[in-house]
Amino acid sequence: MTRFRTVDLLVTVLIGGAFGVAFLGYGQLYTLIGPLTAAFKPAEGLLAGLWFLPAMLAALIVRKPGAALLAELVAAVLSMLLGSQWGWGTAISGLMQGGGVELAFLLTRYRRFTLPVAILGGVLAALLEWGWEKFAYYQEMSWSFSGMMLVFFLISGALLCGGLGWVATRALVATGAVDSLAAGRAAARAAEA
Amino acid sequence: MPPRARPRPEAAGITDQTRKDTRAEAAVHIEGLRWRPLTRRAPTIDGLDLVIPAGQRVLLAGASGSGKSTVLRALAGLLDPEDGEGTHLPAPPQRPGARGLLLQDPADALVAASIGRDAAFGPENAARPRPEIHERAARALAAARCDLNPTRAPLDSSGGQQQRIALAGALALDPELLLLDEPTSMLDTATAEEVRAAVLDAADGATLVVAEHRIGPWLPHVDRLVVLGPQARVLADGPPEELLTTQRDVLVDAGVLVEEEDAQARAPREAVGAPVAALEGVTVPARGLHTPQDLALHAGRLTVLSGPSGAGKTTLLRVLTGALSPATGAVTRPEPSRLALVPQDPEHSFVAATVRGEVLASPYAKDPALVEELLERAGLAALAGAHPHRLSGGEQRRLAIVAALAQRPALLVLDEPTVGLDARRRTEVLALLREARDRGCAVLAASHDPLLLEAADDLRRLTASPVGPEIPPERRLPADALNPLTLCLIGILAAAGSFAVQTWQGGLLALLPTLLLAPFAVRSLRGAALRMAPILLSAAGLAWTTALLGEAPSLSCESWLVGLKEAARITAFVAPGVLALGSVRPTPLGDALAQRLHLPARPVAAAVLALVRVGHLGRQWSTILETRVRRGLGTPRSPRLLAGATLALLVDTLRGAEQQALAMDARGFATAQQRTWAEPSPFGRADLVGLAIAVLMLVWPPVAEMLT
């Protein structure tokens, strides 16, 4: 089933919208790791995975081609319209992050929505986002520091996007809020079997 | 019985044969309808037969959980075979919008940034030509008695107005069958009466099916009453006055008719002792609260704060709990651990995976024995291991109240604790509030529920202007004359051009056109500062990072110049786009993406909806955060609290999405691959200037490099 019903479409775009709003509160988290990043800037990459979450949740809940990309793009356009400090760079980031997650599920032909695939999605999103940031923002950063930043990005993508996204989806399935969506139906089938 | 409000449909049908013919499709004919959602073991509709002649007005009554809503969805043709197993499901309507659907929460039906555009949504989906769209939208708004300025944002209007806008949205497609799912249950009595009158007036001639648990006010206006029991089994069916006399006990058992309550339960209670909390001379002009308000809350008393929506009930509650600071006046309140808050949507406060865990979640709830006792009193003991989010609406309300009482509050504050519940469940919530009061707690509930108003020891009515303040129109800028796509192009080409920056001198020179053009895109100095501050901070951060971690020796003069170049480059990359985007609004952007770039219509329309609802999402997010901080679960900086709040926002969003999808599909969105758009997306002469600017932004940075 690749057809987007209205509810699939709405859930996808509203996940993007909800994260766009929640992200405004996430800025606070950077103050938590402030001492760390002041001493060592590439450590900022440790939180990178959080920004890929809309894509991951949309993919794991809606389970249809394009959901990850669309959700992340809505979140990106939203922060852009609200005045993100990266301007049009945010849109490209949305494309990279959503595209990375999308790619992982595409590789399974949208048949597997398991933790390892989610982690792969987080890693791919981190890789693409890092590539874009290196090109656009950190051209002059030395390759050794850039390499360390990549490591932080990959760890964060695997844990905060892949791992946390997968856990969050399970928590959402438990609430019953996704019963009319692919993730809820799969859980119901698993419970019956 | 009041006199019948209108003649019987048979009589009308005979004198007006043509009308009956055109409404023929609306007649409902279902036999042996069964439906089991994939996530449930038992069917929610188990063999329903229902025949409704065209033009009849039917009241579908039944307690919460009897399957009324599912029956309406079935009648609308909106039960999705992907979601469950059904037999004898009615097919979707022949033409979009032939069966209109109104939901309990009108906010779920609102899709657009303006009232006019909202009413146009259905005709757009039906791919009507533009003049017809405007004509239909205007006619529908008039028929729904919605007289607000059509440029206003629908989500900013009051509940009653929202329901009338939603009604207009359905009427714009001339429904032959109008299905209403508890359309007045979230409104106060007077507003509900207005909405009901608008519905009955607008539905003249159409077949009408109203699902309600509060049947009284509808009875004089309907031809037929159908009472549903569990799994949508028909318990009684016939003319209302007949059922009320012959089958009264069936109606009472089904929970749709409440017997008069004993007066002795609400003997007057005297005010005792000093107040636990008080407001003195409080005003919040920013929220429309201009007259100074006083309020004293005493231990062992139930105070109800009433008044039409928009009168400032929620504002006063927020001042009292400390979420909002008043402009003038004084507030006294108990210490944080002894002030408990129950939000209107109990799911906004939930954090645990079991009912018992939920009651023990707050660090202020220290007494396990009290928890067990409260669960027992609230009738939740048997559900102690269940998942809070999986409970029914009434159980969730009681759980949130029990969780609040577990912290032994001196003051319990509740926002609309009974809204949307049926008679039995409202009585259960009231019993719990009385329990709290009798334990010596001061209880304050904002509510328009007559049941609570009756039960209050102290009643406080707020009055306010029915219409919120008009937002002054924004100052028009030269940039506003451009098509959103032109504004996007300026930002994109400028970003591309910025990569030509090679030296710090070239970088600074590259910023020149941005500086010169900024005044044409900036509404106010303050707004410009707000938009530019994060950019300049990031640029400074990048300069620092580059100077520190670049190839040149760390923090040398050379490395700082590279840093300056990077800061100038990133500003040239970002600033033009951010300034240009200040004039881009979601709706015109969607119009342009669909009509000029021919992107797929449904995803574009859905994305616009998500962007339009951001204000609404933001309000939910603040409520969720406030509720959790109030429960002592952490500060807004704690990762744990943020994670829980994000999950709660997602639950709220996902549940809303399901209802919104229904409302949109009832207005023809499911088949709107080829929809039309109420407004064009013109390219004018100004866009030629904009195009020239975009090209300039692309070529200027390399030119600037050559000049240095």
Tab-separated table of N, CA, C and O in Angstrom, chain B residues 2 31 47 137 192 224 262 288 339 373 404 406 504 514-515 520 604 614 687:
chain	number	residue	atom	x	y	z
B	2	PRO	N	-42.552	20.807	24.214
B	2	PRO	CA	-42.719	22.045	23.442
B	2	PRO	C	-43.424	21.728	22.123
B	2	PRO	O	-43.377	20.567	21.666
B	31	GLU	N	-28.206	-2.050	6.067
B	31	GLU	CA	-28.750	-3.293	6.586
B	31	GLU	C	-27.599	-4.184	7.003
B	31	GLU	O	-26.670	-4.414	6.227
B	47	GLY	N	-24.091	-5.322	13.447
B	47	GLY	CA	-25.348	-5.622	12.782
B	47	GLY	C	-26.389	-4.529	12.926
B	47	GLY	O	-27.443	-4.731	13.529
B	137	ALA	N	-18.538	30.049	-1.110
B	137	ALA	CA	-17.985	30.327	0.224
B	137	ALA	C	-18.788	31.439	0.898
B	137	ALA	O	-19.165	31.320	2.071
B	192	ALA	N	-24.382	27.234	22.483
B	192	ALA	CA	-24.891	25.999	21.899
B	192	ALA	C	-26.238	26.258	21.236
B	192	ALA	O	-26.513	25.765	20.130
B	224	ARG	N	-37.393	12.012	14.789
B	224	ARG	CA	-37.185	10.627	15.186
B	224	ARG	C	-36.009	10.532	16.142
B	224	ARG	O	-35.020	11.244	15.977
B	262	ASP	N	-30.972	14.745	43.477
B	262	ASP	CA	-31.464	15.118	44.801
B	262	ASP	C	-30.895	16.467	45.223
B	262	ASP	O	-29.711	16.712	45.073
B	288	GLY	N	-6.912	40.676	26.895
B	288	GLY	CA	-8.280	41.185	26.871
B	288	GLY	C	-8.934	41.293	28.232
B	288	GLY	O	-10.145	41.499	28.325
B	339	LEU	N	-0.105	23.056	44.999
B	339	LEU	CA	-1.002	23.610	43.987
B	339	LEU	C	-1.054	22.620	42.825
B	339	LEU	O	-0.039	22.387	42.173
B	373	GLU	N	-6.160	4.519	47.969
B	373	GLU	CA	-7.473	4.946	48.426
B	373	GLU	C	-8.164	5.794	47.349
B	373	GLU	O	-9.345	5.609	47.045
B	404	ALA	N	-3.725	14.552	40.628
B	404	ALA	CA	-3.566	15.862	41.262
B	404	ALA	C	-3.810	15.757	42.766
B	404	ALA	O	-3.066	16.330	43.563
B	406	ALA	N	-3.348	13.275	44.659
B	406	ALA	CA	-2.325	12.474	45.334
B	406	ALA	C	-1.228	13.346	45.915
B	406	ALA	O	-0.485	12.907	46.777
B	504	TRP	N	38.227	38.133	2.819
B	504	TRP	CA	37.374	38.874	3.749
B	504	TRP	C	36.901	40.190	3.147
B	504	TRP	O	35.769	40.622	3.386
B	514	THR	N	22.582	43.411	0.039
B	514	THR	CA	21.668	42.988	1.110
B	514	THR	C	21.363	44.171	2.024
B	514	THR	O	20.210	44.435	2.371
B	515	LEU	N	22.419	44.899	2.385
B	515	LEU	CA	22.264	46.046	3.272
B	515	LEU	C	21.366	47.108	2.634
B	515	LEU	O	20.500	47.691	3.282
B	520	PHE	N	13.531	47.454	2.155
B	520	PHE	CA	12.322	47.130	1.382
B	520	PHE	C	11.645	45.855	1.886
B	520	PHE	O	10.562	45.506	1.447
B	604	VAL	N	0.660	19.489	-1.087
B	604	VAL	CA	0.843	20.925	-0.904
B	604	VAL	C	-0.236	21.463	0.040
B	604	VAL	O	0.051	22.170	1.013
B	614	VAL	N	0.420	26.007	13.110
B	614	VAL	CA	1.566	26.126	14.008
B	614	VAL	C	1.219	26.900	15.274
B	614	VAL	O	1.623	26.520	16.378
B	687	ASP	N	7.547	41.474	-10.096
B	687	ASP	CA	8.346	40.250	-10.098
B	687	ASP	C	9.522	40.336	-11.073
B	687	ASP	O	10.528	39.662	-10.889
